[in-house]
């Protein structure tokens, strides 16, 4: 059992059950990569708005497995963690639920976004902004870079 699993998704959009996972990354408490996979959507052939944010183009994922094929492995990783953490964890929870991984069955740690907002008077800030506040610079919206930044926080 791993102590911590830090999770992040990059997706075709923001609507769980409608939009799909394009990249999933998980690291443990030491920063070791437990999963970093790009995924081919089953229902979407283009996602221009999301592509502007995450830089993942259809040709980047055309030969990849669909996220559904990774669900059993991801569920095993997350279920085997003492704590699961994600920045703005409501987003990841909603996508997990949409893909049949019950988020309520996982042991969640505190959401770093919520913790920072509580300390700073309630204003929620992006992962990039909070990481920068603590002196950590990275290229946001790559799932692996995002989980590493979240682990740092």
mmCIF file of C-alpha atoms in Angstrom:
data_model
loop_
_atom_site.group_PDB
_atom_site.id
_atom_site.type_symbol
_atom_site.label_atom_id
_atom_site.label_comp_id
_atom_site.label_asym_id
_atom_site.label_seq_id
_atom_site.Cartn_x
_atom_site.Cartn_y
_atom_site.Cartn_z
ATOM 1 C CA UNK A 1 0.000 0.000 0.000
ATOM 2 C CA UNK A 2 1.296 3.424 -0.924
ATOM 3 C CA UNK A 3 0.950 6.295 1.512
ATOM 4 C CA UNK A 4 -0.216 8.842 -1.049
ATOM 5 C CA UNK A 5 -1.548 8.883 -4.612
ATOM 6 C CA UNK A 6 -1.639 12.319 -6.245
ATOM 7 C CA UNK A 7 -4.037 12.329 -9.215
ATOM 8 C CA UNK A 8 -4.664 14.624 -12.183
ATOM 9 C CA UNK A 9 -6.663 14.422 -15.397
ATOM 10 C CA UNK A 10 -6.488 16.388 -18.623
ATOM 11 C CA UNK A 11 -9.793 16.152 -20.463
ATOM 12 C CA UNK A 12 -11.660 17.104 -23.622
ATOM 13 C CA UNK A 13 -13.751 19.544 -21.562
ATOM 14 C CA UNK A 14 -15.193 20.224 -18.149
ATOM 15 C CA UNK A 15 -18.370 18.099 -18.132
ATOM 16 C CA UNK A 16 -18.016 14.645 -16.532
ATOM 17 C CA UNK A 17 -19.990 11.978 -18.380
ATOM 18 C CA UNK A 18 -19.901 14.050 -21.547
ATOM 19 C CA UNK A 19 -16.225 14.971 -21.829
ATOM 20 C CA UNK A 20 -13.449 12.386 -21.759
ATOM 21 C CA UNK A 21 -10.038 11.859 -20.203
ATOM 22 C CA UNK A 22 -7.076 12.602 -22.488
ATOM 23 C CA UNK A 23 -4.300 12.090 -19.923
ATOM 24 C CA UNK A 24 -4.136 10.609 -16.441
ATOM 25 C CA UNK A 25 -1.171 10.849 -14.105
ATOM 26 C CA UNK A 26 -0.566 9.566 -10.585
ATOM 27 C CA UNK A 27 2.545 9.878 -8.443
ATOM 28 C CA UNK A 28 3.208 8.550 -4.970
ATOM 29 C CA UNK A 29 4.534 10.410 -1.935
ATOM 30 C CA UNK A 30 8.130 10.149 -3.213
ATOM 31 C CA UNK A 31 7.229 11.487 -6.653
ATOM 32 C CA UNK A 32 7.540 8.077 -8.299
ATOM 33 C CA UNK A 33 5.276 7.821 -11.319
ATOM 34 C CA UNK A 34 2.565 5.221 -10.758
ATOM 35 C CA UNK A 35 0.700 6.099 -13.959
ATOM 36 C CA UNK A 36 1.156 8.568 -16.790
ATOM 37 C CA UNK A 37 -0.943 7.657 -19.794
ATOM 38 C CA UNK A 38 -2.447 9.493 -22.713
ATOM 39 C CA UNK A 39 -5.894 8.247 -23.718
ATOM 40 C CA UNK A 40 -7.864 8.172 -26.954
ATOM 41 C CA UNK A 41 -11.411 9.482 -26.516
ATOM 42 C CA UNK A 42 -14.219 7.214 -27.672
ATOM 43 C CA UNK A 43 -16.804 9.894 -28.480
ATOM 44 C CA UNK A 44 -14.780 13.026 -29.307
ATOM 45 C CA UNK A 45 -12.733 13.574 -32.442
ATOM 46 C CA UNK A 46 -11.777 17.174 -31.632
ATOM 47 C CA UNK A 47 -11.691 19.399 -28.533
ATOM 48 C CA UNK A 48 -10.449 22.789 -29.694
ATOM 49 C CA UNK A 49 -11.139 24.718 -26.473
ATOM 50 C CA UNK A 50 -9.491 22.108 -24.233
ATOM 51 C CA UNK A 51 -6.593 21.737 -26.680
ATOM 52 C CA UNK A 52 -5.835 25.447 -26.266
ATOM 53 C CA UNK A 53 -5.420 24.803 -22.534
ATOM 54 C CA UNK A 54 -3.753 21.384 -22.342
ATOM 55 C CA UNK A 55 -2.014 21.255 -25.720
ATOM 56 C CA UNK A 56 -3.213 17.707 -26.385
ATOM 57 C CA UNK A 57 -4.244 17.352 -30.027
ATOM 58 C CA UNK A 58 -6.231 14.500 -31.595
ATOM 59 C CA UNK A 59 -3.094 13.212 -33.354
ATOM 60 C CA UNK A 60 -1.333 12.983 -29.959
ATOM 61 C CA UNK A 61 -3.771 10.346 -28.733
ATOM 62 C CA UNK A 62 -4.959 8.580 -31.904
ATOM 63 C CA UNK A 63 -2.970 5.385 -31.244
ATOM 64 C CA UNK A 64 -3.534 5.295 -27.492
ATOM 65 C CA UNK A 65 -5.867 3.101 -25.481
ATOM 66 C CA UNK A 66 -9.151 4.590 -24.350
ATOM 67 C CA UNK A 67 -9.313 5.646 -20.709
ATOM 68 C CA UNK A 68 -11.861 2.892 -20.062
ATOM 69 C CA UNK A 69 -9.075 0.331 -20.620
ATOM 70 C CA UNK A 70 -7.024 1.986 -17.847
ATOM 71 C CA UNK A 71 -9.828 2.158 -15.283
ATOM 72 C CA UNK A 72 -9.059 -1.189 -13.560
ATOM 73 C CA UNK A 73 -5.380 -0.281 -13.119
ATOM 74 C CA UNK A 74 -6.192 3.227 -11.908
ATOM 75 C CA UNK A 75 -8.786 1.915 -9.476
ATOM 76 C CA UNK A 76 -6.210 -0.520 -8.069
ATOM 77 C CA UNK A 77 -3.656 2.287 -7.601
ATOM 78 C CA UNK A 78 -6.132 4.634 -5.935
ATOM 79 C CA UNK A 79 -7.727 1.950 -3.761
ATOM 80 C CA UNK A 80 -4.278 0.910 -2.569
ATOM 81 C CA UNK A 81 -3.385 4.384 -1.329
ATOM 82 C CA UNK A 82 -3.848 5.501 2.262
ATOM 83 C CA UNK A 83 -4.761 8.941 0.872
ATOM 84 C CA UNK A 84 -5.687 10.258 -2.569
ATOM 85 C CA UNK A 85 -5.050 13.938 -3.277
ATOM 86 C CA UNK A 86 -5.917 16.096 -6.267
ATOM 87 C CA UNK A 87 -5.815 19.847 -6.750
ATOM 88 C CA UNK A 88 -9.446 20.979 -7.003
ATOM 89 C CA UNK A 89 -10.391 17.393 -6.206
ATOM 90 C CA UNK A 90 -14.076 17.854 -7.055
ATOM 91 C CA UNK A 91 -13.106 17.793 -10.733
ATOM 92 C CA UNK A 92 -11.244 14.477 -10.483
ATOM 93 C CA UNK A 93 -13.934 12.985 -8.238
ATOM 94 C CA UNK A 94 -16.634 13.812 -10.782
ATOM 95 C CA UNK A 95 -14.663 12.240 -13.644
ATOM 96 C CA UNK A 96 -13.869 9.145 -11.556
ATOM 97 C CA UNK A 97 -17.573 8.739 -10.793
ATOM 98 C CA UNK A 98 -18.479 9.220 -14.473
ATOM 99 C CA UNK A 99 -16.128 6.357 -15.389
ATOM 100 C CA UNK A 100 -17.473 4.029 -12.716
ATOM 101 C CA UNK A 101 -14.787 4.503 -10.056
ATOM 102 C CA UNK A 102 -16.760 5.501 -6.944
ATOM 103 C CA UNK A 103 -14.886 8.468 -5.497
ATOM 104 C CA UNK A 104 -16.648 8.066 -2.154
ATOM 105 C CA UNK A 105 -14.972 4.694 -1.746
ATOM 106 C CA UNK A 106 -11.498 6.262 -1.772
ATOM 107 C CA UNK A 107 -9.651 7.793 1.176
ATOM 108 C CA UNK A 108 -9.243 11.460 0.225
ATOM 109 C CA UNK A 109 -6.749 13.820 1.769
ATOM 110 C CA UNK A 110 -7.362 17.546 1.998
ATOM 111 C CA UNK A 111 -7.711 19.359 -1.308
ATOM 112 C CA UNK A 112 -4.691 21.703 -1.572
ATOM 113 C CA UNK A 113 -6.797 24.288 -3.415
ATOM 114 C CA UNK A 114 -9.335 24.406 -0.591
ATOM 115 C CA UNK A 115 -6.612 24.468 2.066
ATOM 116 C CA UNK A 116 -4.841 27.399 0.411
ATOM 117 C CA UNK A 117 -8.124 29.268 -0.102
ATOM 118 C CA UNK A 118 -8.978 28.843 3.573
ATOM 119 C CA UNK A 119 -5.613 30.303 4.583
ATOM 120 C CA UNK A 120 -5.957 33.200 2.118
ATOM 121 C CA UNK A 121 -9.442 34.416 2.948
ATOM 122 C CA UNK A 122 -11.506 32.098 0.796
ATOM 123 C CA UNK A 123 -10.353 32.955 -2.709
ATOM 124 C CA UNK A 124 -9.666 29.855 -4.819
ATOM 125 C CA UNK A 125 -6.628 30.115 -7.050
ATOM 126 C CA UNK A 126 -5.202 28.059 -9.885
ATOM 127 C CA UNK A 127 -2.552 25.428 -9.303
ATOM 128 C CA UNK A 128 -0.055 27.611 -11.172
ATOM 129 C CA UNK A 129 -0.786 30.623 -8.980
ATOM 130 C CA UNK A 130 -0.477 28.695 -5.726
ATOM 131 C CA UNK A 131 2.662 26.866 -6.832
ATOM 132 C CA UNK A 132 4.206 30.187 -7.858
ATOM 133 C CA UNK A 133 3.283 31.638 -4.461
ATOM 134 C CA UNK A 134 5.483 28.918 -2.917
ATOM 135 C CA UNK A 135 8.272 29.373 -5.469
ATOM 136 C CA UNK A 136 7.506 26.312 -7.598
ATOM 137 C CA UNK A 137 7.454 26.980 -11.340
ATOM 138 C CA UNK A 138 6.203 24.477 -13.928
ATOM 139 C CA UNK A 139 4.311 24.153 -17.206
ATOM 140 C CA UNK A 140 0.678 23.672 -16.158
ATOM 141 C CA UNK A 141 -1.941 21.499 -17.832
ATOM 142 C CA UNK A 142 0.214 18.445 -18.355
ATOM 143 C CA UNK A 143 -1.158 15.860 -15.924
ATOM 144 C CA UNK A 144 2.291 14.665 -14.844
ATOM 145 C CA UNK A 145 3.596 18.198 -14.275
ATOM 146 C CA UNK A 146 0.392 19.039 -12.398
ATOM 147 C CA UNK A 147 0.640 16.063 -10.002
ATOM 148 C CA UNK A 148 4.274 16.917 -9.300
ATOM 149 C CA UNK A 149 3.263 20.511 -8.496
ATOM 150 C CA UNK A 150 0.417 19.265 -6.294
ATOM 151 C CA UNK A 151 2.807 16.943 -4.450
ATOM 152 C CA UNK A 152 5.156 19.883 -3.892
ATOM 153 C CA UNK A 153 2.317 21.860 -2.331
#
